[in-house]
Short mmCIF file of C-alpha atoms and ligand atoms in Angstrom, two decimals:
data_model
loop_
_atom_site.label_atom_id
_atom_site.label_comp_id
_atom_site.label_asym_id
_atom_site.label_seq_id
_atom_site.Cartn_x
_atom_site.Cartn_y
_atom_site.Cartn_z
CA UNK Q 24 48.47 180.59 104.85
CA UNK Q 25 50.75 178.35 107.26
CA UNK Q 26 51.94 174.81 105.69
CA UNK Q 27 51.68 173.35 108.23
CA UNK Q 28 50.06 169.68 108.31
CA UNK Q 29 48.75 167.29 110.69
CA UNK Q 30 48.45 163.87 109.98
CA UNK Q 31 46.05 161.49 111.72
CA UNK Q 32 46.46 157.64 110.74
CA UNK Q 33 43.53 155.21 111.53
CA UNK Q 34 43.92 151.31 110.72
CA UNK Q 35 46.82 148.61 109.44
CA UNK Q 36 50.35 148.94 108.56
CA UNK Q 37 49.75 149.65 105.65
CA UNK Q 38 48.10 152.82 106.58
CA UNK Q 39 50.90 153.90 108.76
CA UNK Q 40 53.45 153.04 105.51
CA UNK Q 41 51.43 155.42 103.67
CA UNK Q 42 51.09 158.29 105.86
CA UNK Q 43 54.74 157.78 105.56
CA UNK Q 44 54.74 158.09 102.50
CA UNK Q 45 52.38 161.06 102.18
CA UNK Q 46 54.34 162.58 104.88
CA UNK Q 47 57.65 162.25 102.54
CA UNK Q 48 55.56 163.92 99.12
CA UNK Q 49 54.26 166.35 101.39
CA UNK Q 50 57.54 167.82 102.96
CA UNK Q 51 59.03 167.75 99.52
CA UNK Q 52 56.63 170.04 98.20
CA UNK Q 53 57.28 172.26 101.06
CA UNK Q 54 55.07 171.47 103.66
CA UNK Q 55 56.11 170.75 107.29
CA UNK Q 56 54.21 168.06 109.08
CA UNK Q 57 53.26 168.68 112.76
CA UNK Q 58 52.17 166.60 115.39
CA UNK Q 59 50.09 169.17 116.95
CA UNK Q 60 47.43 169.46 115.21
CA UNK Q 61 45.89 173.04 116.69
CA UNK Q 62 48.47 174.21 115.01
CA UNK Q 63 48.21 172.75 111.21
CA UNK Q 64 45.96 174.71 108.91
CA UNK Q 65 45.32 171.65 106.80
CA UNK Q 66 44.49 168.41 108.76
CA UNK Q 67 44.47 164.94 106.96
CA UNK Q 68 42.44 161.83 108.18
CA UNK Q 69 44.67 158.92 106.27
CA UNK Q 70 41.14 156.29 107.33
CA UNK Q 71 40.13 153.00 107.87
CA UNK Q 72 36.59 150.65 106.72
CA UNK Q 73 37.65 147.32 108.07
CA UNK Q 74 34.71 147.85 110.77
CA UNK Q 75 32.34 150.37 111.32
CA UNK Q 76 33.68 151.19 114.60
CA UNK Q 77 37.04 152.24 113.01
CA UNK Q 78 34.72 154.41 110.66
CA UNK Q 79 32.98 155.86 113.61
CA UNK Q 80 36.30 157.06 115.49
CA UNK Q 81 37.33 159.10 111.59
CA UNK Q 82 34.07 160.72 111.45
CA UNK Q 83 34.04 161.30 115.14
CA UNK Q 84 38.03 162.92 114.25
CA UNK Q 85 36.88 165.11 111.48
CA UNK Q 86 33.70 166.57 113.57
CA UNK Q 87 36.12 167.50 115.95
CA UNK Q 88 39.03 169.38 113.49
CA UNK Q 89 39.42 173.02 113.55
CA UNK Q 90 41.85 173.26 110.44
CA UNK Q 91 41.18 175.44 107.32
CA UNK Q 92 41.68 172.81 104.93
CA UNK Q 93 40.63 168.95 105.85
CA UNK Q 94 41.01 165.96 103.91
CA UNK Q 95 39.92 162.31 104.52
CA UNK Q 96 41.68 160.35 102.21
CA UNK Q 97 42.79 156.10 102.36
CA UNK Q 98 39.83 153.62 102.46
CA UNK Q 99 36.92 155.44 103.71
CA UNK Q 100 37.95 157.64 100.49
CA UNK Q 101 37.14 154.85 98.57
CA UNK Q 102 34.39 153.50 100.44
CA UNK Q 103 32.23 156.32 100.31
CA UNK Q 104 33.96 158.82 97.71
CA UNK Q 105 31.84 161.89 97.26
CA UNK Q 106 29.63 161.02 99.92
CA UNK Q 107 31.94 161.96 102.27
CA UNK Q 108 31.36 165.20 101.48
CA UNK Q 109 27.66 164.93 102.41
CA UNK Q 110 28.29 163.73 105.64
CA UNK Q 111 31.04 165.91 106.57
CA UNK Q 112 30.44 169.10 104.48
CA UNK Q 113 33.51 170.67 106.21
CA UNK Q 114 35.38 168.62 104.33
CA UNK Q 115 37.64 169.85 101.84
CA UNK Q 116 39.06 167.07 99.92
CA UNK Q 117 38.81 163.04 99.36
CA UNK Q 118 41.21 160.89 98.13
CA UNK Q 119 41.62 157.12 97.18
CA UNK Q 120 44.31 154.55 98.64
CA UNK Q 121 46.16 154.69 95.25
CA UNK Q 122 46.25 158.44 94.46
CA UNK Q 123 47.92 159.34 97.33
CA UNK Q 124 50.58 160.96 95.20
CA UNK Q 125 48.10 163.77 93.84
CA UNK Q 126 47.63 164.74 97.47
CA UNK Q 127 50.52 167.79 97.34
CA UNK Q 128 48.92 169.21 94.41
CA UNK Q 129 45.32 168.39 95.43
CA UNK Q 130 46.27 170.90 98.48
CA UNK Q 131 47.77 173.26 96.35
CA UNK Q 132 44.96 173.97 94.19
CA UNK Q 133 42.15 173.87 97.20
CA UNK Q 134 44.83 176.71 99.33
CA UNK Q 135 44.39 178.98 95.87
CA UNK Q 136 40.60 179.02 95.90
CA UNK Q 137 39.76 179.04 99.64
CA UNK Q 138 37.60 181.87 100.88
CA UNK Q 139 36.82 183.14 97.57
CA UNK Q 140 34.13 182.44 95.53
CA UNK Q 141 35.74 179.77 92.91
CA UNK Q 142 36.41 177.81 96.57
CA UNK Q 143 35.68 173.93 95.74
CA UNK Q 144 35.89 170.66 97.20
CA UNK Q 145 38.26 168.18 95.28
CA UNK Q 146 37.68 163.89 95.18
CA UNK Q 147 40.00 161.49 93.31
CA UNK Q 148 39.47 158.35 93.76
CA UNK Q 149 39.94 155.88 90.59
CA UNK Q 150 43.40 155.18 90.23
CA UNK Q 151 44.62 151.71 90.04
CA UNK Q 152 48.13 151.63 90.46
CA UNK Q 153 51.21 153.53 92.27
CA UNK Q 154 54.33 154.54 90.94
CA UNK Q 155 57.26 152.98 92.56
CA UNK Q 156 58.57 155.86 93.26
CA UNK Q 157 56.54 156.96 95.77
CA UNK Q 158 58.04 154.30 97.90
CA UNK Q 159 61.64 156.44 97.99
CA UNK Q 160 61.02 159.80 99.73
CA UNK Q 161 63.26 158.38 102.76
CA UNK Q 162 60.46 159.90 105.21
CA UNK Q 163 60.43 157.38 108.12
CA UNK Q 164 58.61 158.03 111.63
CA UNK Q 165 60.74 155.10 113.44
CA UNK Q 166 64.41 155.84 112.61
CA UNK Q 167 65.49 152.08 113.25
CA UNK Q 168 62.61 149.95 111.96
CA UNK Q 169 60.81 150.51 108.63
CA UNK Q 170 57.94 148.45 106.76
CA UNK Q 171 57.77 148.53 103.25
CA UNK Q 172 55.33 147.18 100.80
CA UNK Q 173 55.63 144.14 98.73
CA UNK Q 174 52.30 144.13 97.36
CA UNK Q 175 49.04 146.24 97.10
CA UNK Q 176 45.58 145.60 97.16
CA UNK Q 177 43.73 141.57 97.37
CA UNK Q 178 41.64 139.65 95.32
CA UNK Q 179 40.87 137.10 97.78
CA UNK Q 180 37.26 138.34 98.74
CA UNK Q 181 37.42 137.08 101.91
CA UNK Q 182 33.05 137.47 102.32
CA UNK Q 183 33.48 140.04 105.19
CA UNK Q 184 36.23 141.63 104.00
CA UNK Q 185 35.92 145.25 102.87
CA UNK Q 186 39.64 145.51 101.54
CA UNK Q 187 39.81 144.33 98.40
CA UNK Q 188 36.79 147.12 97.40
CA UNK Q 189 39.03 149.88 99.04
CA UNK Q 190 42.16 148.62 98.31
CA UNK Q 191 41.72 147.53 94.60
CA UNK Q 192 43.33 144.49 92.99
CA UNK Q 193 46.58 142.71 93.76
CA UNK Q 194 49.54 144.39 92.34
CA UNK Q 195 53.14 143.05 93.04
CA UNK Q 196 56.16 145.11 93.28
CA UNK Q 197 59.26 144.40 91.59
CA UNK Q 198 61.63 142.77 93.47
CA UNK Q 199 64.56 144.70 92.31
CA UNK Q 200 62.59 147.84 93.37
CA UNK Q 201 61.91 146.34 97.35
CA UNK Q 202 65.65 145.30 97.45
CA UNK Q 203 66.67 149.28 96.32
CA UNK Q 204 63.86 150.44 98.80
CA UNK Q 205 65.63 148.05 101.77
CA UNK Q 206 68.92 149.27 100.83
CA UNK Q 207 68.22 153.14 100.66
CA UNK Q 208 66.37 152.71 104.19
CA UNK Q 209 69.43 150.70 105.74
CA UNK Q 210 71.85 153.11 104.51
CA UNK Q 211 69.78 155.86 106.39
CA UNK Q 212 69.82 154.12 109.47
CA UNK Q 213 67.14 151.05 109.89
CA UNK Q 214 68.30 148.10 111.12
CA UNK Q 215 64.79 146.11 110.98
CA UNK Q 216 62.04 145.91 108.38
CA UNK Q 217 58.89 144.59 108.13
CA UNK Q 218 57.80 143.38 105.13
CA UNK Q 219 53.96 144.65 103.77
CA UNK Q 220 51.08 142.98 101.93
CA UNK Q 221 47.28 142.04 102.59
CA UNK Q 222 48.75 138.69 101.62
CA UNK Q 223 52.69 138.11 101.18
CA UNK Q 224 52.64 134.86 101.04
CA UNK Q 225 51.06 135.19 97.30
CA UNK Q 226 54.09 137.22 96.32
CA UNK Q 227 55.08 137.04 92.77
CA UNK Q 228 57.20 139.07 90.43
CA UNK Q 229 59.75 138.34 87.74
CA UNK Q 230 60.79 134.74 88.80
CA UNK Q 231 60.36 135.86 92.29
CA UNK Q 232 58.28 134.09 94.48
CA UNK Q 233 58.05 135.21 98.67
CA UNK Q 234 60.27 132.67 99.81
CA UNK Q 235 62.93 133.61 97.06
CA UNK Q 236 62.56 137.26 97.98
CA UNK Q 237 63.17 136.90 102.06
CA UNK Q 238 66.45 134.74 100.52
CA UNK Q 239 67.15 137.83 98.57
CA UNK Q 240 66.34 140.20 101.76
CA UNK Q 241 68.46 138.04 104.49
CA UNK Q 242 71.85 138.78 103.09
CA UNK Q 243 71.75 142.49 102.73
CA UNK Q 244 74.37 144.11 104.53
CA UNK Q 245 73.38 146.11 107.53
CA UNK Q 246 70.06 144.64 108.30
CA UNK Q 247 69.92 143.05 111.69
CA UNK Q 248 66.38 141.43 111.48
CA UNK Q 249 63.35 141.48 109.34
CA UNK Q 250 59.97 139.82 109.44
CA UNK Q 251 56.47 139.90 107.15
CA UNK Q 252 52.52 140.15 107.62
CA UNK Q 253 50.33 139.22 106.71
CA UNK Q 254 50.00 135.23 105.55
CA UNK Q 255 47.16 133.51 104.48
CA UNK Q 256 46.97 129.99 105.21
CA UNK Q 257 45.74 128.75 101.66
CA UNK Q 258 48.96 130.29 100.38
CA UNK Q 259 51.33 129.66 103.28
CA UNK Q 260 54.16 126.84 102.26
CA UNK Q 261 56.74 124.63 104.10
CA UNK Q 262 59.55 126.20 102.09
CA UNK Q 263 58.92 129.64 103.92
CA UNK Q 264 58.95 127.31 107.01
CA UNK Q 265 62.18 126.00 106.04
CA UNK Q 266 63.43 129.53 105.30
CA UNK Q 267 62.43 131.18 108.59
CA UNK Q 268 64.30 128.53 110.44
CA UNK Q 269 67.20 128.83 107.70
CA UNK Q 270 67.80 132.80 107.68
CA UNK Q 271 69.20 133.75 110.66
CA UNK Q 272 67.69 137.65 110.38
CA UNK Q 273 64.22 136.53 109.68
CA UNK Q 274 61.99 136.64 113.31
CA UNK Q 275 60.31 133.41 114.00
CA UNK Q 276 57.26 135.05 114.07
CA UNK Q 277 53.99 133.86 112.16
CA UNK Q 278 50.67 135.83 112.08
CA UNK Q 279 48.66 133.58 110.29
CA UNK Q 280 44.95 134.59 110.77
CA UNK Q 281 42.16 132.02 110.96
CA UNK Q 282 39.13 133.55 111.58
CA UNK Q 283 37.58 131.11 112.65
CA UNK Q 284 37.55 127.68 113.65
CA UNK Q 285 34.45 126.03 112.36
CA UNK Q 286 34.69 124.48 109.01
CA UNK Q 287 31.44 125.61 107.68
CA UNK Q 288 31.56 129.20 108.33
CA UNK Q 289 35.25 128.83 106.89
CA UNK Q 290 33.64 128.16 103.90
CA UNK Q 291 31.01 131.02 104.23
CA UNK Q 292 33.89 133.19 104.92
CA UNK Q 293 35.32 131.98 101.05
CA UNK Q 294 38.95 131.80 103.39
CA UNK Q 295 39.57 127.90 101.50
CA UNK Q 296 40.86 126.18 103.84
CA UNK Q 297 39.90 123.98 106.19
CA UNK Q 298 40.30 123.65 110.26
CA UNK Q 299 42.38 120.46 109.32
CA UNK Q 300 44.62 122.14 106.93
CA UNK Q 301 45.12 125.14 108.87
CA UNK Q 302 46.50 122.34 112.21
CA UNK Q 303 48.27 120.46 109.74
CA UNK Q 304 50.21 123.78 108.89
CA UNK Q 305 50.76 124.64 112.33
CA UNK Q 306 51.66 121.22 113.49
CA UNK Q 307 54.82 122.06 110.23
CA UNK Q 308 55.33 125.10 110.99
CA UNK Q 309 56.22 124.36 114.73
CA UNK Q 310 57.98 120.99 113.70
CA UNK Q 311 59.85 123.05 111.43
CA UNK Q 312 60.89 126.35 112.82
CA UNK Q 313 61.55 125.57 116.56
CA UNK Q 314 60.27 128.05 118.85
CA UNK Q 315 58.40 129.68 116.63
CA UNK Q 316 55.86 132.40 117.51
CA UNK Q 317 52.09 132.14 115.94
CA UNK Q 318 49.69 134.87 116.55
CA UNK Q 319 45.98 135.22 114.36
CA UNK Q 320 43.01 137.33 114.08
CA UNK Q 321 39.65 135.83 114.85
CA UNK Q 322 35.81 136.90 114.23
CA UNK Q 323 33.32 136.17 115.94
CA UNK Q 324 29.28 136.67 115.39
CA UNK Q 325 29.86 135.98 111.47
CA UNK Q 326 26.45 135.57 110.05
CA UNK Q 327 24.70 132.14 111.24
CA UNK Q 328 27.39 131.70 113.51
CA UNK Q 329 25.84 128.81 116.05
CA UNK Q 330 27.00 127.93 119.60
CA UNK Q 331 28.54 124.86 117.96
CA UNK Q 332 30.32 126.85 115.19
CA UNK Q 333 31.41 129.28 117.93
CA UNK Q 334 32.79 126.01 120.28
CA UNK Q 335 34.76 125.15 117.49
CA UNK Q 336 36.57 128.34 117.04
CA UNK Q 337 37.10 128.02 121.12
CA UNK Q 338 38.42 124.68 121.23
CA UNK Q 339 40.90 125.60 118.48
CA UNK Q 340 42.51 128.34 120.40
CA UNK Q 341 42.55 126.41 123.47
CA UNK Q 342 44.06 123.49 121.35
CA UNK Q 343 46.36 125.60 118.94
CA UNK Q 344 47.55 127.83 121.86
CA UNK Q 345 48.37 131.15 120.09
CA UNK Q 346 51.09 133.25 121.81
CA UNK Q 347 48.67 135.66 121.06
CA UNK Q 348 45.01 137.24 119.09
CA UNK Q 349 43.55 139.74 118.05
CA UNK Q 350 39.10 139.12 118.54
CA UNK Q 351 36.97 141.07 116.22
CA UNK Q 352 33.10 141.44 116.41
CA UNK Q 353 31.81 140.80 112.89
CA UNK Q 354 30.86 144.18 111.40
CA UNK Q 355 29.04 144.12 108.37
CA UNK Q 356 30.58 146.06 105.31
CA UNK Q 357 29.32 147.65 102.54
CA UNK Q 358 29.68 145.60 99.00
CA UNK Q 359 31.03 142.04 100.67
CA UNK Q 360 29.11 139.15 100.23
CA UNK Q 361 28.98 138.93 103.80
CA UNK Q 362 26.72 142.24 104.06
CA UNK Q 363 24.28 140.05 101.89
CA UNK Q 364 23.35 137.93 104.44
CA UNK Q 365 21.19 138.56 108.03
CA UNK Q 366 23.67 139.96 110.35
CA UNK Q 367 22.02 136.97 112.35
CA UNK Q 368 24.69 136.73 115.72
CA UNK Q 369 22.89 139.41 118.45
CA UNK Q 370 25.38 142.67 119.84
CA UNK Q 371 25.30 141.30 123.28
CA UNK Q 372 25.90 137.48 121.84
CA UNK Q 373 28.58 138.99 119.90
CA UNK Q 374 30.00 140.47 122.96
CA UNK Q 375 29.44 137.58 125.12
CA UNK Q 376 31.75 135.28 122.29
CA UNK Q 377 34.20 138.00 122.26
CA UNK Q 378 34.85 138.01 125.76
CA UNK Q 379 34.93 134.32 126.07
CA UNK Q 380 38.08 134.05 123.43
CA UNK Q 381 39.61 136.88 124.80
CA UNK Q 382 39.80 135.85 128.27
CA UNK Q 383 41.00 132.09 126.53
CA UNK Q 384 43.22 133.89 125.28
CA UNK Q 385 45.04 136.11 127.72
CA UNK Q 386 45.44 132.81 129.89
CA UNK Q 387 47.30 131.04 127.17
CA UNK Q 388 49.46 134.23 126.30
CA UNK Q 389 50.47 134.86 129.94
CA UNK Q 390 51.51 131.10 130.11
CA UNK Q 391 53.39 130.97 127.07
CA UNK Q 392 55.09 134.04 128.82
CA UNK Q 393 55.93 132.26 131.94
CA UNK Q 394 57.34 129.26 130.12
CA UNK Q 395 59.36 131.48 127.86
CA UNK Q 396 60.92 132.87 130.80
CA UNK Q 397 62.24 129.39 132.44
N1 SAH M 1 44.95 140.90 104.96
C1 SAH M 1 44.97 140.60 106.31
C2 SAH M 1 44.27 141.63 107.20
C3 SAH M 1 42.88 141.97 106.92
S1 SAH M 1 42.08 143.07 108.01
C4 SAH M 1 44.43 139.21 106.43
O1 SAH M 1 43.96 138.66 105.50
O2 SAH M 1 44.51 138.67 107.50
C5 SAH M 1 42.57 142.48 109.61
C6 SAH M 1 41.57 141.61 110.31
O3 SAH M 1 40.37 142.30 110.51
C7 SAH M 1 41.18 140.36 109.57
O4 SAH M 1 42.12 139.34 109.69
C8 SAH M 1 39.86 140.02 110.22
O5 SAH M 1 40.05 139.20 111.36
C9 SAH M 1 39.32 141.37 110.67
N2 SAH M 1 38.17 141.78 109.88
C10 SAH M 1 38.15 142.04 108.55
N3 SAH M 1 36.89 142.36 108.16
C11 SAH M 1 36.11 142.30 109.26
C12 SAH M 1 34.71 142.53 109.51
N4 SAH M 1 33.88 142.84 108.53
N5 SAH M 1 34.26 142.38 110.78
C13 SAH M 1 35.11 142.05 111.78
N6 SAH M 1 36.41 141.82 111.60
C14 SAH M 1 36.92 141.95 110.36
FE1 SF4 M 2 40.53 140.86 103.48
FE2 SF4 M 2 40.82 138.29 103.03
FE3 SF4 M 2 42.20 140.05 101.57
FE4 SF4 M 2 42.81 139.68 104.13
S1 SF4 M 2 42.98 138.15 102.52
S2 SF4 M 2 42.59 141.63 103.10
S3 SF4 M 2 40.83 139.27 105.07
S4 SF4 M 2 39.97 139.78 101.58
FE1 F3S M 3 44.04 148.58 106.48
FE2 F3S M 3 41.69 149.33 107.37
FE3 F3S M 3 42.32 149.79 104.89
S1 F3S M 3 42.74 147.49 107.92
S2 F3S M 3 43.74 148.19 104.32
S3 F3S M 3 43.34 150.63 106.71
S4 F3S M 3 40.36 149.10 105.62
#
């Protein structure tokens, strides 16, 4: 049988960084990855459960793949675990966002048994760390620009959030291990990373707190510019403020979602902080870092969400005046608290909210484009 793979990746960066990875373990074990994927006997779905619609497009994938061997692995692995295999019974094997590393051998033993009668379907799912190690295989789909990950999983239970379930706890890396990572990749070429974790700004690893670590990454010969996601405002300080307009290769760019703007369904939303706090910090961080760019993520339709709760997420992007936003639709997801309550917000209210921000939205962008040009 062929080794060849294709690789679909669904979701965040830190999907993408993975695949990478995966890619890497997977060509080191003798596989070649193809692009094509009518050509791969073994297709892998690397999957996303932030919202059911990114679950419908993977199951929508899979249904379609004609490969010998198929595999959804990432967070739908740990979502749904063996159920996948009820669902999709073409499915060959399932694994979890931190056993990525069995994946090679996972293959190895399903290509032994297939077509005979000991064939069998594989699922690994309950590993709660990575090795390090897994970071270095060098295998990079952008040749200039790399990301690589400071920290895995969350433990902020955001209520709608189905990450820290698929994701598992918050794990740091070691600094000294994300400085040989940078190093390795800017001796092979990249000239710009981008620096990985549900959170960043919560970094923390011997002595080494986020804003110590971007004064660690700045220097590094070679690298021409570097930035981070994602922040969360609760954990977001002046001193990285202070940094970003101090380090001359860090991009003055700040995603710093705030889901939305109403200070009651903050609080549903467990996100502690408040529509106050979160001006206040944009009010420093544009004091501070001159020029700055700010871009956020916002939901709307969150359970109870009332006209009034919605105005107040409107009125705060037409006061904070993103340079840009990404709108979600509130999608309920298994184990959050969030799934606990009504899903109260109607499809076509939902959709009528959306398109309100969005079209806020795409005004303010293309004026902040205009004046930039000046
Ligand atoms: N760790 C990052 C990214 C989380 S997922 C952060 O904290 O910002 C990216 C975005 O998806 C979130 O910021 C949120 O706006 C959106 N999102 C997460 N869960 C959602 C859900 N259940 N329904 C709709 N949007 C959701
Ligand atoms: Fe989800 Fe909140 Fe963690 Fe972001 S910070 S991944 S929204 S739980
Ligand atoms: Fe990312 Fe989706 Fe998983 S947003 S962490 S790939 S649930």
């Amino acid at each position: 049988m062929s080794k060849k793979v294709f690789l679909q990746t669904f979701g965040c960066q830190m999907n993408v960084r993975d695949s990478e990875v995966i890619c890497g373990l997977l060509e080191k074990a003798g596989y070649k990855i193809t692009e094509d994927e009518d050509k791969a006997e073994i297709a892998i779905f690397n999957t996303c459960s932030v919202r059911q619609h990114a679950e419908e497009k993977v199951w929508s994938a899979v249904g379609r793949s004609k490969a010998k061997i198929i595999g959804v692995i990432g967070c739908m692995a740990n979502n749904y675990r063996e159920a996948i295999f009820e669902k999709a019974p073409k499915v060959d094997f399932v694994v979890g966002t931190a056993d990525i590393a069995k994946i090679p051998a996972i293959i190895a033993e399903i290509k032994k048994h297939k077509g005979s009668l000991l064939e069998k379907k594989i699922y690994e799912t309950d590993a709660n760390f990575r090795e390090d190690e897994i970071y270095h295989t060098g295998f990079h789909l952008d040749r200039t620009h790399a990301f690589v990950v400071i920290s895995e999983g969350c433990e902020n239970y955001c209520s709608y959030c189905v990450v820290p379930y698929v994701r598992g706890k918050l794990r740091f890396r070691s600094s000294t291990d994300i400085l040989d990572e940078i190093r390795e990749d800017i001796e092979a070429g990249i000239e710009k990373i981008t620096l990985l974790g549900q959170n960043v700004n919560a970094y923390k690893s011997d002595g080494v707190n986020f804003v110590k670590l971007v004064k660690l990454v700045n220097p590094l010969q070679g690298l021409k510019e570097f930035s981070f996601i994602t922040s969360h405002p609760k954990d977001t300080s002046k001193e990285l403020f202070q940094a970003m307009a101090d380090l001359e290769k860090l991009k003055k760019c700040l995603h710093l979602p705030i889901q939305s703007g109403s200070d009651r369904i903050l609080k549903l939303m467990n996100r502690n902080y408040t529509r106050k706090s979160y001006i206040d910090l944009v009010e420093d961080y544009r004091r501070i870092v001159s020029n700055g760019e700010l871009s956020t993520d916002i939901i709307v339709g969150f359970p109870t969400e009332s006209e009034q709760d919605f105005q107040d997420t409107y009125d705060l992007v037409k006061e904070v005046e993103f340079n840009s936003a990404y709108i979600f639709k509130y999608s309920p997801r298994p184990h959050t608290e969030a799934a606990k309550m009504a899903d109260t917000v109607p499809k076509e209210e939902k959709e009528k909210r959306h398109k309100l921000i969005l079209d806020l939205q795409k005004k303010i962008s293309h004026q902040k484009k205009c004046q930039k040009r000046k």
